[in-house]
Coordinates of C-alpha atoms in Angstrom, one line a residue:
M289 CA 0.0 -0.1 0.1
N290 CA 2.8 2.6 0.8
V291 CA 4.4 1.7 -2.4
Q292 CA 1.2 2.5 -4.3
R293 CA 0.8 5.6 -2.6
F294 CA 4.4 6.7 -3.2
L295 CA 4.0 6.1 -6.9
K296 CA 0.8 8.0 -7.1
H297 CA 2.3 10.8 -5.5
W298 CA 5.5 10.6 -7.7
K299 CA 3.4 10.4 -10.8
R300 CA 1.6 13.5 -9.8
R301 CA 4.8 15.3 -9.2
L302 CA 6.0 14.3 -12.4
R303 CA 2.9 15.7 -14.4
W304 CA 3.3 18.9 -12.4
K305 CA 7.0 19.3 -13.4
R306 CA 6.0 18.6 -17.1
S307 CA 3.4 21.1 -17.0
W308 CA 6.1 23.8 -15.7
L309 CA 8.5 22.6 -18.2
T310 CA 6.0 22.9 -21.1
L311 CA 5.1 26.6 -20.0
G312 CA 8.7 27.5 -19.5
M313 CA 9.6 26.3 -23.1
I314 CA 6.6 28.3 -24.6
F315 CA 7.8 31.3 -22.6
L316 CA 11.3 30.9 -23.9
V317 CA 10.5 30.5 -27.6
G318 CA 8.2 33.6 -27.3
T319 CA 10.8 35.5 -25.8
V320 CA 13.2 34.7 -28.6
C321 CA 10.6 35.5 -31.0
F322 CA 9.9 38.8 -29.5
I323 CA 13.6 40.0 -29.3
G324 CA 14.0 39.0 -32.9
Y325 CA 11.0 40.8 -34.0
A326 CA 12.1 44.0 -32.0
T327 CA 15.6 44.1 -33.0
D328 CA 14.5 44.2 -36.7
G329 CA 11.8 46.7 -36.0
F330 CA 14.3 49.1 -33.8
S331 CA 17.0 48.8 -36.3
G332 CA 14.5 50.0 -39.4
T333 CA 15.5 46.6 -41.0
D334 CA 13.0 46.0 -44.3
H335 CA 13.9 43.3 -46.5
S336 CA 11.4 44.4 -49.1
P337 CA 12.7 44.6 -52.8
T338 CA 12.0 48.6 -53.0
Q339 CA 14.2 49.1 -49.7
A340 CA 16.8 46.7 -51.2
A341 CA 16.9 48.9 -54.4
M342 CA 16.9 52.2 -52.5
A343 CA 20.1 51.0 -50.5
Q344 CA 21.9 50.5 -53.7
L345 CA 21.3 54.0 -55.1
T346 CA 24.4 56.2 -55.5
P347 CA 24.3 59.9 -54.5
E348 CA 23.8 60.7 -58.3
D349 CA 21.0 58.3 -58.3
D350 CA 19.6 59.8 -55.2
E351 CA 19.6 63.3 -56.7
R352 CA 18.0 62.2 -59.9
L353 CA 15.2 60.4 -57.9
K354 CA 14.8 63.9 -56.0
E355 CA 14.3 65.8 -59.0
A356 CA 12.0 63.2 -60.6
E357 CA 9.7 63.2 -57.3
A358 CA 9.7 67.1 -57.8
T359 CA 8.6 66.8 -61.4
L360 CA 5.9 64.3 -60.6
K361 CA 4.4 66.3 -57.7
R362 CA 3.9 69.2 -60.1
I363 CA 1.5 67.2 -62.3
T364 CA -2.1 68.4 -61.7
D365 CA -4.0 66.1 -64.1
T366 CA -3.7 62.5 -65.4
R367 CA -1.0 61.7 -68.2
E368 CA -0.7 59.0 -70.6
S369 CA 2.3 57.0 -69.3
Y370 CA 4.6 54.4 -70.5
L371 CA 7.3 52.0 -69.6
L372 CA 10.4 51.6 -72.0
K373 CA 12.5 48.5 -71.4
S374 CA 15.8 49.3 -72.8
Y375 CA 18.1 46.3 -73.3
V376 CA 21.6 45.9 -74.3
C377 CA 20.2 45.0 -77.7
G378 CA 16.8 46.4 -78.4
E379 CA 14.0 48.1 -76.8
E380 CA 10.3 47.2 -75.8
K381 CA 7.8 50.0 -75.0
S382 CA 4.5 49.2 -73.3
T383 CA 1.6 51.5 -72.0
L384 CA 0.8 52.0 -68.5
G385 CA -2.3 54.1 -69.3
Q386 CA -3.5 57.3 -67.8
Q387 CA -1.9 57.9 -64.4
T388 CA -2.4 60.7 -61.8
S389 CA 0.6 62.4 -60.0
E390 CA 0.2 60.1 -56.9
Q391 CA 0.2 57.1 -58.9
L392 CA 3.3 58.0 -61.1
L393 CA 5.0 59.1 -57.8
D394 CA 4.1 55.8 -56.2
M395 CA 5.4 53.9 -59.1
Q396 CA 8.7 55.9 -59.4
M397 CA 9.3 55.2 -55.5
K398 CA 8.4 51.3 -56.1
H399 CA 11.2 51.2 -58.9
P400 CA 13.7 53.8 -58.0
N401 CA 16.1 52.6 -60.8
W402 CA 13.7 53.6 -63.4
L403 CA 14.5 56.8 -65.3
L404 CA 11.9 59.4 -65.7
S405 CA 11.4 61.5 -68.7
V406 CA 8.5 63.7 -69.7
S407 CA 7.8 64.8 -73.5
P408 CA 7.0 68.3 -74.4
S409 CA 3.3 66.8 -74.9
G410 CA 3.4 65.7 -71.4
E411 CA 3.7 62.0 -71.9
V412 CA 5.3 60.3 -68.9
T413 CA 8.1 57.4 -69.7
F414 CA 9.8 55.4 -67.2
T415 CA 13.0 53.7 -68.9
E416 CA 14.1 50.5 -67.2
N417 CA 17.7 49.6 -68.3
I418 CA 18.0 45.6 -68.6
E419 CA 21.4 44.0 -68.9
D420 CA 20.2 41.5 -71.5
L421 CA 19.3 40.9 -75.1
S422 CA 15.5 41.8 -75.9
P423 CA 13.5 38.7 -76.9
A424 CA 13.6 40.2 -80.5
C425 CA 17.4 40.4 -80.6
K426 CA 17.6 36.9 -79.0
E427 CA 16.0 35.5 -82.2
K428 CA 17.4 37.8 -84.8
A429 CA 20.5 39.5 -83.9
V430 CA 24.0 38.8 -85.7
F431 CA 27.1 40.5 -85.5
G432 CA 28.7 41.5 -88.6
I433 CA 31.0 44.1 -90.6
D434 CA 29.1 47.3 -92.0
G435 CA 30.2 49.3 -94.9
S436 CA 32.6 51.2 -93.1
S437 CA 34.4 48.1 -91.6
N438 CA 32.9 48.7 -88.3
L439 CA 31.8 45.6 -86.1
S440 CA 28.1 46.2 -85.8
L441 CA 25.1 44.3 -84.5
F442 CA 22.4 43.8 -87.1
N443 CA 18.7 42.9 -87.2
G444 CA 19.2 39.8 -89.1
T445 CA 21.5 39.5 -92.1
P446 CA 24.3 42.3 -92.2
A447 CA 22.9 45.1 -94.2
K448 CA 22.9 48.7 -94.2
D449 CA 19.3 49.2 -93.1
N450 CA 19.5 46.6 -90.4
V451 CA 22.1 48.1 -88.2
I452 CA 21.2 48.1 -84.4
R453 CA 24.5 49.3 -83.0
T454 CA 28.0 49.9 -84.2
F455 CA 30.8 49.3 -81.7
F456 CA 34.2 50.0 -83.4
Q457 CA 36.0 50.1 -86.4
L458 CA 38.1 46.8 -87.4
N459 CA 41.6 46.7 -88.8
I460 CA 40.4 44.4 -91.7
K461 CA 44.2 43.5 -92.9
H462 CA 45.1 42.6 -89.4
L463 CA 41.8 40.6 -88.8
E464 CA 42.3 38.8 -92.1
S465 CA 46.0 37.8 -91.4
S466 CA 45.5 36.8 -88.0
L467 CA 42.2 34.7 -88.0
P468 CA 41.3 31.7 -89.9
P469 CA 39.5 32.3 -93.2
D470 CA 36.4 30.7 -92.1
T471 CA 36.2 32.9 -89.1
V472 CA 36.6 36.2 -91.2
E473 CA 33.9 34.6 -93.5
K474 CA 31.5 34.0 -90.7
L475 CA 31.6 37.3 -89.4
R476 CA 31.3 38.6 -93.0
E477 CA 28.0 36.5 -93.2
G478 CA 27.1 37.2 -89.7
I479 CA 27.5 35.6 -86.4
R480 CA 24.3 34.7 -84.8
I481 CA 24.1 35.3 -80.9
S482 CA 21.1 34.4 -78.5
D483 CA 22.5 35.5 -75.0
M484 CA 24.6 37.7 -73.3
E485 CA 27.5 35.0 -73.0
E486 CA 27.7 34.9 -76.9
Y487 CA 27.3 38.4 -77.0
N488 CA 30.2 39.4 -74.8
S489 CA 32.3 36.6 -76.3
V490 CA 32.1 38.1 -79.7
L491 CA 33.1 41.3 -78.5
S492 CA 35.7 40.2 -76.5
T493 CA 37.3 38.2 -79.5
F494 CA 37.2 41.0 -81.9
S495 CA 38.0 43.9 -79.8
D496 CA 41.7 43.0 -80.3
Y497 CA 41.2 43.9 -83.7
A498 CA 39.8 47.3 -83.3
V499 CA 41.7 50.0 -85.0
E500 CA 42.7 51.7 -81.9
E501 CA 43.9 48.6 -80.2
T502 CA 45.8 47.5 -83.1
E503 CA 47.6 50.9 -83.4
K504 CA 48.8 50.9 -79.8
A505 CA 50.0 47.2 -80.3
M506 CA 51.9 48.1 -83.1
T507 CA 53.5 51.1 -81.5
R508 CA 54.7 49.3 -78.3
P509 CA 58.6 48.9 -78.0

């Protein structure tokens, strides 16, 4: 009988200790969570994309943003607005519709890297610079040589009316004497590119045959 009483008493004590232990763990976890939340709150930490973009702005960008804010605050009516995506190769323009000053300002603050411009007719355009090829360029862009021996980017086959961008003049004699004939022929016919890796690779390869670089190499002692 004494043993049974002892066991019942011990079980009650164990249940009592487990209850307090559980409450203690809950309190501890809650305290840790509160401290973590309070630390972020007091330190002003904000992990939103907008705050991350704002943190990366240079003093010049910050000044540009202040000027854009002042410009948008002066707008008293709704304006037709656009987004221009400016790629390394190619552009895409889409309409954002009629926007009020408040809506335009909110958009600029959400995208601090977008560049603001207002046309003489009052249309507002945000320009987003993108370090990539546009979808159209990925389908058609080719590197080639234009009529002035410049390394150029073309929309489709190399032709005068298809030039998208011109980079530098090539020393054709040095190019032809240094590279295999089939490589030179490929450049004349047009070298297709479909991504930034190919784009940078072609530029890097043929920059050694730019007129200025070739002249520097020839004058070195």
